[in-house]
Structures are given as C-alpha cells and as structure tokens.
C-alpha cells in the first residue's frame, strides 16, 4: 500500500482518511458535470509507452474524484492489450464524451499531461467546480 501511494501517512486510520480525502478533493478534479453529459469513455493501452502516460495518470488520480462527485455518470475505461509495436502505435489515447442528445466529442490525449486532459475535460463538458463547503473531509476528531 505504501508503495502505490507513497505520500500517504503510515498509520492505518490516518492513511485511510488521507486516501478518502484525496478521492473527494484531488486538486482541480472536484467538479460537477452537467446533466447533458451521460457517459465518459477512456480508450488507452495497458502500458504507458507511446504517449499514454497522461491518460493513465488521469484515470488513476482525476477520474475517482470525478466519479465521487458525479455518481450517476457512466464511466467506461477500455484498456487495450497489444502484442506488437505496430499495433501499439495504432491504439488511440482518447477521451470520448457522450451527450444526452446523441452527440459525442473525442479528445486526443496522446502525449498530453493529466492536468491538460482535466482542463480540456472541463472545457468540453462545461463542468463546474464543487464548492469547498460541499466537499467532505474525513479525519479523527
């Protein structure tokens, strides 16, 4: 556990509280998506070569916070396993946003940082930041 999240405290309860707080309020990810967005799809390779690192980081850090504040939002992650380098170059690193009116927007995330992907996600969806007063904070009293 400590290797996966090295910045978390070492105590059992404080580590759990820190992880919960990280999910609820990861920087710049606590947003509410409008009702016009009904589905998100991420398409990425299982490994991070050829420009897929930013989307992997987005999936690991930003996506749990988005899901926490938008429980009704359907999120699909498609991880593609490839055998050869030629196949690997063909796999897109993309974020597809599907709207309730049947339209969709695709954002190419190849060679992008997770912060840039989050900024583009907010721009494409029109998501609004969750007020700090509505973000739960866990800890011992």
PDB file of N, CA, C and O in Angstrom, residues 42-68:
ATOM      1  N   UNK A  42     -12.863   6.218 -21.819  1.00  0.00           N
ATOM      2  CA  UNK A  42     -11.420   6.360 -21.958  1.00  0.00           C
ATOM      3  C   UNK A  42     -10.911   5.149 -22.717  1.00  0.00           C
ATOM      4  O   UNK A  42     -11.267   4.021 -22.391  1.00  0.00           O
ATOM      5  N   UNK A  43     -10.120   5.394 -23.744  1.00  0.00           N
ATOM      6  CA  UNK A  43      -9.501   4.314 -24.508  1.00  0.00           C
ATOM      7  C   UNK A  43      -7.995   4.490 -24.389  1.00  0.00           C
ATOM      8  O   UNK A  43      -7.463   5.539 -24.764  1.00  0.00           O
ATOM      9  N   UNK A  44      -7.305   3.473 -23.847  1.00  0.00           N
ATOM     10  CA  UNK A  44      -5.878   3.565 -23.646  1.00  0.00           C
ATOM     11  C   UNK A  44      -5.250   2.186 -23.640  1.00  0.00           C
ATOM     12  O   UNK A  44      -5.942   1.181 -23.507  1.00  0.00           O
ATOM     13  N   UNK A  45      -3.952   2.145 -23.799  1.00  0.00           N
ATOM     14  CA  UNK A  45      -3.228   0.879 -23.743  1.00  0.00           C
ATOM     15  C   UNK A  45      -3.010   0.482 -22.297  1.00  0.00           C
ATOM     16  O   UNK A  45      -3.072   1.304 -21.393  1.00  0.00           O
ATOM     17  N   UNK A  46      -2.723  -0.822 -22.102  1.00  0.00           N
ATOM     18  CA  UNK A  46      -2.442  -1.286 -20.754  1.00  0.00           C
ATOM     19  C   UNK A  46      -1.113  -0.751 -20.230  1.00  0.00           C
ATOM     20  O   UNK A  46      -0.962  -0.529 -19.044  1.00  0.00           O
ATOM     21  N   UNK A  47      -0.152  -0.567 -21.108  1.00  0.00           N
ATOM     22  CA  UNK A  47       1.112   0.021 -20.663  1.00  0.00           C
ATOM     23  C   UNK A  47       1.169   1.485 -21.101  1.00  0.00           C
ATOM     24  O   UNK A  47       0.311   1.951 -21.830  1.00  0.00           O
ATOM     25  N   UNK A  48       2.177   2.177 -20.646  1.00  0.00           N
ATOM     26  CA  UNK A  48       2.186   3.634 -20.813  1.00  0.00           C
ATOM     27  C   UNK A  48       3.103   4.145 -21.915  1.00  0.00           C
ATOM     28  O   UNK A  48       3.308   5.336 -22.028  1.00  0.00           O
ATOM     29  N   UNK A  49       3.651   3.254 -22.737  1.00  0.00           N
ATOM     30  CA  UNK A  49       4.528   3.717 -23.800  1.00  0.00           C
ATOM     31  C   UNK A  49       3.739   4.410 -24.906  1.00  0.00           C
ATOM     32  O   UNK A  49       2.527   4.284 -24.993  1.00  0.00           O
ATOM     33  N   UNK A  50       4.435   5.112 -25.766  1.00  0.00           N
ATOM     34  CA  UNK A  50       3.902   5.827 -26.925  1.00  0.00           C
ATOM     35  C   UNK A  50       2.841   6.866 -26.541  1.00  0.00           C
ATOM     36  O   UNK A  50       1.816   6.994 -27.196  1.00  0.00           O
ATOM     37  N   UNK A  51       3.066   7.610 -25.469  1.00  0.00           N
ATOM     38  CA  UNK A  51       2.236   8.765 -25.154  1.00  0.00           C
ATOM     39  C   UNK A  51       0.987   8.515 -24.351  1.00  0.00           C
ATOM     40  O   UNK A  51       0.112   9.369 -24.306  1.00  0.00           O
ATOM     41  N   UNK A  52       0.862   7.391 -23.668  1.00  0.00           N
ATOM     42  CA  UNK A  52      -0.345   7.088 -22.913  1.00  0.00           C
ATOM     43  C   UNK A  52      -0.230   7.388 -21.424  1.00  0.00           C
ATOM     44  O   UNK A  52      -1.172   7.164 -20.675  1.00  0.00           O
ATOM     45  N   UNK A  53       0.895   7.906 -20.975  1.00  0.00           N
ATOM     46  CA  UNK A  53       1.111   8.137 -19.541  1.00  0.00           C
ATOM     47  C   UNK A  53       0.140   9.156 -18.955  1.00  0.00           C
ATOM     48  O   UNK A  53      -0.392   8.959 -17.871  1.00  0.00           O
ATOM     49  N   UNK A  54      -0.112  10.249 -19.646  1.00  0.00           N
ATOM     50  CA  UNK A  54      -1.005  11.278 -19.124  1.00  0.00           C
ATOM     51  C   UNK A  54      -2.414  10.766 -18.903  1.00  0.00           C
ATOM     52  O   UNK A  54      -3.048  11.074 -17.888  1.00  0.00           O
ATOM     53  N   UNK A  55      -2.912   9.945 -19.821  1.00  0.00           N
ATOM     54  CA  UNK A  55      -4.260   9.398 -19.665  1.00  0.00           C
ATOM     55  C   UNK A  55      -4.307   8.362 -18.545  1.00  0.00           C
ATOM     56  O   UNK A  55      -5.291   8.271 -17.824  1.00  0.00           O
ATOM     57  N   UNK A  56      -3.218   7.618 -18.359  1.00  0.00           N
ATOM     58  CA  UNK A  56      -3.151   6.691 -17.224  1.00  0.00           C
ATOM     59  C   UNK A  56      -3.185   7.461 -15.903  1.00  0.00           C
ATOM     60  O   UNK A  56      -3.870   7.059 -14.958  1.00  0.00           O
ATOM     61  N   UNK A  57      -2.445   8.558 -15.832  1.00  0.00           N
ATOM     62  CA  UNK A  57      -2.449   9.371 -14.613  1.00  0.00           C
ATOM     63  C   UNK A  57      -3.826  10.002 -14.381  1.00  0.00           C
ATOM     64  O   UNK A  57      -4.294  10.092 -13.244  1.00  0.00           O
ATOM     65  N   UNK A  58      -4.469  10.442 -15.446  1.00  0.00           N
ATOM     66  CA  UNK A  58      -5.828  10.991 -15.347  1.00  0.00           C
ATOM     67  C   UNK A  58      -6.771   9.932 -14.793  1.00  0.00           C
ATOM     68  O   UNK A  58      -7.586  10.204 -13.915  1.00  0.00           O
ATOM     69  N   UNK A  59      -6.656   8.712 -15.292  1.00  0.00           N
ATOM     70  CA  UNK A  59      -7.514   7.611 -14.830  1.00  0.00           C
ATOM     71  C   UNK A  59      -7.250   7.295 -13.358  1.00  0.00           C
ATOM     72  O   UNK A  59      -8.171   7.043 -12.588  1.00  0.00           O
ATOM     73  N   UNK A  60      -5.988   7.324 -12.964  1.00  0.00           N
ATOM     74  CA  UNK A  60      -5.619   6.956 -11.596  1.00  0.00           C
ATOM     75  C   UNK A  60      -5.989   8.022 -10.574  1.00  0.00           C
ATOM     76  O   UNK A  60      -6.465   7.705  -9.481  1.00  0.00           O
ATOM     77  N   UNK A  61      -5.795   9.302 -10.896  1.00  0.00           N
ATOM     78  CA  UNK A  61      -5.950  10.356  -9.911  1.00  0.00           C
ATOM     79  C   UNK A  61      -7.210  11.199 -10.103  1.00  0.00           C
ATOM     80  O   UNK A  61      -7.920  11.482  -9.131  1.00  0.00           O
ATOM     81  N   UNK A  62      -7.507  11.647 -11.307  1.00  0.00           N
ATOM     82  CA  UNK A  62      -8.622  12.557 -11.524  1.00  0.00           C
ATOM     83  C   UNK A  62      -9.969  11.841 -11.613  1.00  0.00           C
ATOM     84  O   UNK A  62     -10.976  12.337 -11.105  1.00  0.00           O
ATOM     85  N   UNK A  63     -10.002  10.701 -12.274  1.00  0.00           N
ATOM     86  CA  UNK A  63     -11.268  10.007 -12.516  1.00  0.00           C
ATOM     87  C   UNK A  63     -11.994   9.579 -11.238  1.00  0.00           C
ATOM     88  O   UNK A  63     -13.219   9.717 -11.166  1.00  0.00           O
ATOM     89  N   UNK A  64     -11.312   9.081 -10.191  1.00  0.00           N
ATOM     90  CA  UNK A  64     -12.039   8.757  -8.962  1.00  0.00           C
ATOM     91  C   UNK A  64     -12.751   9.966  -8.340  1.00  0.00           C
ATOM     92  O   UNK A  64     -13.865   9.839  -7.823  1.00  0.00           O
ATOM     93  N   UNK A  65     -12.143  11.135  -8.417  1.00  0.00           N
ATOM     94  CA  UNK A  65     -12.774  12.335  -7.865  1.00  0.00           C
ATOM     95  C   UNK A  65     -13.965  12.754  -8.706  1.00  0.00           C
ATOM     96  O   UNK A  65     -15.011  13.151  -8.176  1.00  0.00           O
ATOM     97  N   UNK A  66     -13.843  12.669 -10.028  1.00  0.00           N
ATOM     98  CA  UNK A  66     -14.972  12.980 -10.911  1.00  0.00           C
ATOM     99  C   UNK A  66     -16.128  12.026 -10.619  1.00  0.00           C
ATOM    100  O   UNK A  66     -17.280  12.444 -10.503  1.00  0.00           O
ATOM    101  N   UNK A  67     -15.826  10.730 -10.472  1.00  0.00           N
ATOM    102  CA  UNK A  67     -16.869   9.747 -10.184  1.00  0.00           C
ATOM    103  C   UNK A  67     -17.489   9.993  -8.807  1.00  0.00           C
ATOM    104  O   UNK A  67     -18.698   9.827  -8.631  1.00  0.00           O
ATOM    105  N   UNK A  68     -16.689  10.401  -7.825  1.00  0.00           N
ATOM    106  CA  UNK A  68     -17.187  10.658  -6.481  1.00  0.00           C
ATOM    107  C   UNK A  68     -18.245  11.762  -6.487  1.00  0.00           C
ATOM    108  O   UNK A  68     -19.266  11.657  -5.822  1.00  0.00           O
TER     109      UNK A  68
END
